[in-house]
Amino acid sequence: MSQDTPAQVSAFVSSIQGRFITFEGIDGAGKTSHLNAMEAQLRAAGLDVVRTREPGGTPLAEKLRESVLHDSMDPLTESLLVFAARRDHLVRVIEPALARGAWVLCDRFTDATFAYQGGGRGFDQGVLQTLEQWVQAGRQPELTFLFDLPPETAAQRLAAARSPDRFESEDRAFFERVRAGYLARQQAMPERFALIDASRTPDEVGEQVHGALLSRGWVRA
Ligand code: TYD
């Protein structure tokens, strides 16, 4: 690294190993700005970073995303489409990136399916678990940031946002179920999750995100 590298950036160069990190939370939790910051820091440190999202991340999966976000469908169809998109994304983008040692930063992954289709829509968790096994063949993120906050706070943040999609236009009770679905996943697999209090200020949330990387030894203080 050159000597003029900012301190917070050089903190990331201690690792050359690829990582699979996902970012989750109800709509309006503010995860995207923290994802942007981490992506910028990792890239500035010279690491191979793949920034991607679900549903999406490949041409086919982006087409499926359009349907999932805007077309009316039943919860099984919705679940099959998000897992079909996930399969294409894993095979074409995520697995090759991890195999070459890249850091994959993914805006939502399977925890969103358990939270939105399982929690929000009330769809059968057993079917989702079966699809998860078929599609992922054991692949899981190494670290998942769960940006948790009350739905009423998230709704206030979203109020100024663009026109809502099929999920964003759901009511408060739906997002209470989504939040509970996320927290159930976090409680079932606590070692994979960093639970972030997303109701705090952006700086405080950023500190929590950094602290989770520090505690894993993935960055230096
Ligand atoms: P989101 O990731 O929030 O993108 P944007 O910032 O552009 O709104 O939107 C994706 C939506 O898709 C979000 O409301 C959650 C939903 N979703 C599911 O219902 N199931 C899933 O498996 C995934 C990945 C997302």
mmCIF file of C-alpha atoms in Angstrom, residues 3-220:
data_model
loop_
_atom_site.group_PDB
_atom_site.id
_atom_site.type_symbol
_atom_site.label_atom_id
_atom_site.label_comp_id
_atom_site.label_asym_id
_atom_site.label_seq_id
_atom_site.Cartn_x
_atom_site.Cartn_y
_atom_site.Cartn_z
ATOM 1 C CA GLN A 3 1.932 5.701 2.405
ATOM 2 C CA ASP A 4 -0.904 8.132 1.721
ATOM 3 C CA THR A 5 -3.585 5.467 2.096
ATOM 4 C CA PRO A 6 -6.206 6.668 4.625
ATOM 5 C CA ALA A 7 -6.042 4.843 7.947
ATOM 6 C CA GLN A 8 -9.560 3.491 7.774
ATOM 7 C CA VAL A 9 -8.840 2.076 4.343
ATOM 8 C CA SER A 10 -5.532 0.425 5.131
ATOM 9 C CA ALA A 11 -7.316 -1.292 8.006
ATOM 10 C CA PHE A 12 -8.839 -3.632 5.480
ATOM 11 C CA VAL A 13 -5.744 -4.961 3.802
ATOM 12 C CA SER A 14 -4.917 -7.497 6.486
ATOM 13 C CA SER A 15 -6.928 -10.149 4.693
ATOM 14 C CA ILE A 16 -6.525 -11.500 1.169
ATOM 15 C CA GLN A 17 -9.115 -14.199 1.726
ATOM 16 C CA GLY A 18 -12.514 -13.995 -0.009
ATOM 17 C CA ARG A 19 -15.585 -13.393 2.135
ATOM 18 C CA PHE A 20 -19.333 -13.709 1.583
ATOM 19 C CA ILE A 21 -21.137 -10.923 3.468
ATOM 20 C CA THR A 22 -24.857 -10.155 3.251
ATOM 21 C CA PHE A 23 -26.886 -7.117 4.308
ATOM 22 C CA GLU A 24 -30.431 -7.553 5.580
ATOM 23 C CA GLY A 25 -33.248 -5.625 7.203
ATOM 24 C CA ILE A 26 -36.765 -4.370 6.622
ATOM 25 C CA ASP A 27 -37.311 -1.773 3.892
ATOM 26 C CA GLY A 28 -36.128 1.604 5.210
ATOM 27 C CA ALA A 29 -33.545 0.180 7.636
ATOM 28 C CA GLY A 30 -30.728 2.108 5.921
ATOM 29 C CA LYS A 31 -28.542 -0.865 5.019
ATOM 30 C CA THR A 32 -27.645 0.439 1.558
ATOM 31 C CA SER A 33 -25.607 3.438 2.752
ATOM 32 C CA HIS A 34 -23.498 1.192 4.998
ATOM 33 C CA LEU A 35 -23.059 -1.289 2.168
ATOM 34 C CA ASN A 36 -21.859 1.603 -0.039
ATOM 35 C CA ALA A 37 -19.345 2.674 2.620
ATOM 36 C CA MET A 38 -17.931 -0.814 3.092
ATOM 37 C CA GLU A 39 -17.671 -1.357 -0.662
ATOM 38 C CA ALA A 40 -15.753 1.909 -1.052
ATOM 39 C CA GLN A 41 -13.349 1.061 1.789
ATOM 40 C CA LEU A 42 -12.617 -2.422 0.494
ATOM 41 C CA ARG A 43 -12.053 -1.198 -3.061
ATOM 42 C CA ALA A 44 -9.784 1.604 -1.835
ATOM 43 C CA ALA A 45 -7.761 -1.051 -0.017
ATOM 44 C CA GLY A 46 -7.217 -2.760 -3.371
ATOM 45 C CA LEU A 47 -9.357 -5.811 -2.675
ATOM 46 C CA ASP A 48 -11.344 -7.686 -5.314
ATOM 47 C CA VAL A 49 -14.939 -6.724 -4.410
ATOM 48 C CA VAL A 50 -18.123 -7.985 -6.019
ATOM 49 C CA ARG A 51 -21.109 -5.810 -5.069
ATOM 50 C CA THR A 52 -24.373 -7.477 -5.933
ATOM 51 C CA ARG A 53 -27.998 -7.833 -4.835
ATOM 52 C CA GLU A 54 -30.988 -10.146 -4.588
ATOM 53 C CA PRO A 55 -33.289 -10.751 -6.202
ATOM 54 C CA GLY A 56 -30.916 -9.947 -9.071
ATOM 55 C CA GLY A 57 -27.222 -9.904 -9.841
ATOM 56 C CA THR A 58 -27.406 -11.568 -13.288
ATOM 57 C CA PRO A 59 -29.415 -10.638 -16.430
ATOM 58 C CA LEU A 60 -31.858 -13.506 -15.824
ATOM 59 C CA ALA A 61 -32.185 -12.821 -12.095
ATOM 60 C CA GLU A 62 -32.788 -9.100 -12.766
ATOM 61 C CA LYS A 63 -35.703 -10.066 -15.065
ATOM 62 C CA LEU A 64 -37.120 -12.240 -12.292
ATOM 63 C CA ARG A 65 -36.658 -9.328 -9.850
ATOM 64 C CA GLU A 66 -38.886 -7.138 -12.030
ATOM 65 C CA SER A 67 -41.651 -9.723 -11.795
ATOM 66 C CA VAL A 68 -41.241 -10.360 -8.079
ATOM 67 C CA LEU A 69 -41.369 -6.632 -7.263
ATOM 68 C CA HIS A 70 -44.219 -5.660 -9.602
ATOM 69 C CA ASP A 71 -46.405 -8.606 -10.729
ATOM 70 C CA SER A 72 -49.166 -10.091 -8.628
ATOM 71 C CA MET A 73 -48.537 -13.756 -7.679
ATOM 72 C CA ASP A 74 -49.148 -16.281 -4.921
ATOM 73 C CA PRO A 75 -46.530 -16.864 -2.186
ATOM 74 C CA LEU A 76 -45.295 -20.197 -3.605
ATOM 75 C CA THR A 77 -44.702 -18.618 -7.033
ATOM 76 C CA GLU A 78 -42.943 -15.697 -5.322
ATOM 77 C CA SER A 79 -40.723 -18.093 -3.351
ATOM 78 C CA LEU A 80 -39.874 -20.175 -6.433
ATOM 79 C CA LEU A 81 -38.931 -17.055 -8.393
ATOM 80 C CA VAL A 82 -36.619 -15.675 -5.682
ATOM 81 C CA PHE A 83 -34.919 -19.070 -5.357
ATOM 82 C CA ALA A 84 -34.655 -19.447 -9.162
ATOM 83 C CA ALA A 85 -33.026 -16.018 -9.302
ATOM 84 C CA ARG A 86 -30.743 -17.050 -6.406
ATOM 85 C CA ARG A 87 -29.636 -20.227 -8.181
ATOM 86 C CA ASP A 88 -28.611 -18.339 -11.318
ATOM 87 C CA HIS A 89 -26.854 -15.710 -9.184
ATOM 88 C CA LEU A 90 -24.951 -18.322 -7.159
ATOM 89 C CA VAL A 91 -23.834 -20.332 -10.180
ATOM 90 C CA ARG A 92 -22.818 -17.422 -12.399
ATOM 91 C CA VAL A 93 -21.578 -14.783 -9.947
ATOM 92 C CA ILE A 94 -21.213 -15.685 -6.269
ATOM 93 C CA GLU A 95 -19.481 -19.081 -6.444
ATOM 94 C CA PRO A 96 -16.957 -18.013 -9.141
ATOM 95 C CA ALA A 97 -16.173 -14.829 -7.177
ATOM 96 C CA LEU A 98 -15.582 -16.706 -3.907
ATOM 97 C CA ALA A 99 -13.491 -19.303 -5.745
ATOM 98 C CA ARG A 100 -11.070 -16.598 -6.910
ATOM 99 C CA GLY A 101 -10.895 -15.010 -3.432
ATOM 100 C CA ALA A 102 -13.140 -11.969 -3.944
ATOM 101 C CA TRP A 103 -15.146 -10.291 -1.209
ATOM 102 C CA VAL A 104 -18.817 -10.656 -2.165
ATOM 103 C CA LEU A 105 -21.084 -7.986 -0.671
ATOM 104 C CA CYS A 106 -24.686 -8.941 -1.319
ATOM 105 C CA ASP A 107 -27.684 -6.660 -0.669
ATOM 106 C CA ARG A 108 -30.125 -9.283 0.690
ATOM 107 C CA PHE A 109 -29.953 -13.084 0.384
ATOM 108 C CA THR A 110 -31.894 -16.076 1.748
ATOM 109 C CA ASP A 111 -32.641 -14.546 5.154
ATOM 110 C CA ALA A 112 -34.863 -12.108 3.213
ATOM 111 C CA THR A 113 -36.855 -15.041 1.845
ATOM 112 C CA PHE A 114 -37.434 -16.431 5.339
ATOM 113 C CA ALA A 115 -38.350 -12.928 6.570
ATOM 114 C CA TYR A 116 -40.548 -11.696 3.672
ATOM 115 C CA GLN A 117 -42.068 -14.890 2.218
ATOM 116 C CA GLY A 118 -41.910 -16.885 5.467
ATOM 117 C CA GLY A 119 -42.646 -14.123 8.011
ATOM 118 C CA GLY A 120 -44.419 -11.430 5.992
ATOM 119 C CA ARG A 121 -46.487 -13.688 3.734
ATOM 120 C CA GLY A 122 -46.758 -16.531 6.256
ATOM 121 C CA PHE A 123 -45.491 -19.062 3.698
ATOM 122 C CA ASP A 124 -44.434 -22.572 4.784
ATOM 123 C CA GLN A 125 -40.930 -22.462 6.359
ATOM 124 C CA GLY A 126 -40.394 -26.161 5.650
ATOM 125 C CA VAL A 127 -40.789 -25.608 1.906
ATOM 126 C CA LEU A 128 -38.369 -22.671 2.117
ATOM 127 C CA GLN A 129 -35.830 -24.871 3.932
ATOM 128 C CA THR A 130 -36.114 -27.510 1.206
ATOM 129 C CA LEU A 131 -35.605 -24.906 -1.531
ATOM 130 C CA GLU A 132 -32.650 -23.475 0.417
ATOM 131 C CA GLN A 133 -30.987 -26.909 0.491
ATOM 132 C CA TRP A 134 -31.609 -27.572 -3.210
ATOM 133 C CA VAL A 135 -30.468 -24.170 -4.396
ATOM 134 C CA GLN A 136 -27.522 -23.488 -2.084
ATOM 135 C CA ALA A 137 -26.060 -26.934 -1.489
ATOM 136 C CA GLY A 138 -24.796 -25.777 1.918
ATOM 137 C CA ARG A 139 -23.539 -22.351 0.830
ATOM 138 C CA GLN A 140 -24.250 -19.702 3.491
ATOM 139 C CA PRO A 141 -22.872 -16.216 4.068
ATOM 140 C CA GLU A 142 -19.985 -16.054 6.538
ATOM 141 C CA LEU A 143 -21.378 -12.848 8.002
ATOM 142 C CA THR A 144 -24.817 -11.261 7.811
ATOM 143 C CA PHE A 145 -25.484 -7.721 8.993
ATOM 144 C CA LEU A 146 -29.066 -7.496 10.232
ATOM 145 C CA PHE A 147 -30.103 -3.830 10.389
ATOM 146 C CA ASP A 148 -32.900 -4.019 12.922
ATOM 147 C CA LEU A 149 -35.330 -1.234 13.798
ATOM 148 C CA PRO A 150 -39.026 -0.748 14.533
ATOM 149 C CA PRO A 151 -41.193 -0.671 11.394
ATOM 150 C CA GLU A 152 -42.651 2.728 12.328
ATOM 151 C CA THR A 153 -39.167 4.279 12.260
ATOM 152 C CA ALA A 154 -38.436 2.600 8.930
ATOM 153 C CA ALA A 155 -41.763 3.855 7.520
ATOM 154 C CA GLN A 156 -40.861 7.449 8.433
ATOM 155 C CA ARG A 157 -37.540 7.080 6.620
ATOM 156 C CA LEU A 158 -39.257 5.572 3.567
ATOM 157 C CA ALA A 159 -41.942 8.256 3.389
ATOM 158 C CA ALA A 160 -39.754 10.486 1.225
ATOM 159 C CA ALA A 161 -38.660 7.627 -1.032
ATOM 160 C CA ARG A 162 -39.701 6.847 -4.591
ATOM 161 C CA SER A 163 -42.943 5.084 -5.532
ATOM 162 C CA PRO A 164 -43.240 1.859 -3.526
ATOM 163 C CA ASP A 165 -42.967 -1.676 -4.953
ATOM 164 C CA ARG A 166 -45.165 -4.638 -3.900
ATOM 165 C CA PHE A 167 -43.261 -5.056 -0.631
ATOM 166 C CA GLU A 168 -42.748 -1.406 0.300
ATOM 167 C CA SER A 169 -46.498 -0.779 -0.011
ATOM 168 C CA GLU A 170 -47.350 -3.442 2.595
ATOM 169 C CA ASP A 171 -48.742 -2.343 5.967
ATOM 170 C CA ARG A 172 -47.055 -2.058 9.372
ATOM 171 C CA ALA A 173 -48.216 -5.508 10.503
ATOM 172 C CA PHE A 174 -46.490 -7.095 7.483
ATOM 173 C CA PHE A 175 -43.197 -5.463 8.439
ATOM 174 C CA GLU A 176 -43.616 -6.518 12.080
ATOM 175 C CA ARG A 177 -43.797 -10.121 10.782
ATOM 176 C CA VAL A 178 -40.797 -9.564 8.483
ATOM 177 C CA ARG A 179 -38.803 -8.161 11.406
ATOM 178 C CA ALA A 180 -39.767 -11.133 13.588
ATOM 179 C CA GLY A 181 -38.780 -13.487 10.740
ATOM 180 C CA TYR A 182 -35.332 -11.900 10.544
ATOM 181 C CA LEU A 183 -34.844 -12.039 14.322
ATOM 182 C CA ALA A 184 -35.857 -15.720 14.362
ATOM 183 C CA ARG A 185 -33.125 -16.479 11.782
ATOM 184 C CA GLN A 186 -30.617 -14.472 13.818
ATOM 185 C CA GLN A 187 -31.537 -16.347 16.984
ATOM 186 C CA ALA A 188 -31.265 -19.716 15.205
ATOM 187 C CA MET A 189 -27.775 -18.919 13.790
ATOM 188 C CA PRO A 190 -26.346 -16.215 16.074
ATOM 189 C CA GLU A 191 -22.695 -16.824 15.145
ATOM 190 C CA ARG A 192 -23.366 -15.861 11.509
ATOM 191 C CA PHE A 193 -25.156 -12.609 12.338
ATOM 192 C CA ALA A 194 -24.103 -9.149 13.442
ATOM 193 C CA LEU A 195 -27.268 -7.633 14.899
ATOM 194 C CA ILE A 196 -27.143 -3.885 14.284
ATOM 195 C CA ASP A 197 -29.358 -1.348 16.079
ATOM 196 C CA ALA A 198 -30.364 0.598 12.959
ATOM 197 C CA SER A 199 -32.480 3.098 14.914
ATOM 198 C CA ARG A 200 -29.261 4.933 15.942
ATOM 199 C CA THR A 201 -27.569 7.759 14.011
ATOM 200 C CA PRO A 202 -25.693 6.859 10.797
ATOM 201 C CA ASP A 203 -22.330 7.359 12.575
ATOM 202 C CA GLU A 204 -23.327 5.089 15.454
ATOM 203 C CA VAL A 205 -24.586 2.437 13.035
ATOM 204 C CA GLY A 206 -21.305 2.703 11.118
ATOM 205 C CA GLU A 207 -19.420 2.112 14.388
ATOM 206 C CA GLN A 208 -21.440 -1.043 15.045
ATOM 207 C CA VAL A 209 -20.707 -2.325 11.523
ATOM 208 C CA HIS A 210 -16.989 -1.646 11.929
ATOM 209 C CA GLY A 211 -17.031 -3.276 15.370
ATOM 210 C CA ALA A 212 -18.453 -6.479 13.921
ATOM 211 C CA LEU A 213 -15.565 -6.706 11.432
ATOM 212 C CA LEU A 214 -13.035 -5.878 14.154
ATOM 213 C CA SER A 215 -14.360 -8.539 16.505
ATOM 214 C CA ARG A 216 -13.929 -11.144 13.760
ATOM 215 C CA GLY A 217 -10.370 -10.024 13.128
ATOM 216 C CA TRP A 218 -11.219 -9.117 9.528
ATOM 217 C CA VAL A 219 -9.913 -5.569 9.941
ATOM 218 C CA ARG A 220 -7.320 -3.931 12.185
#
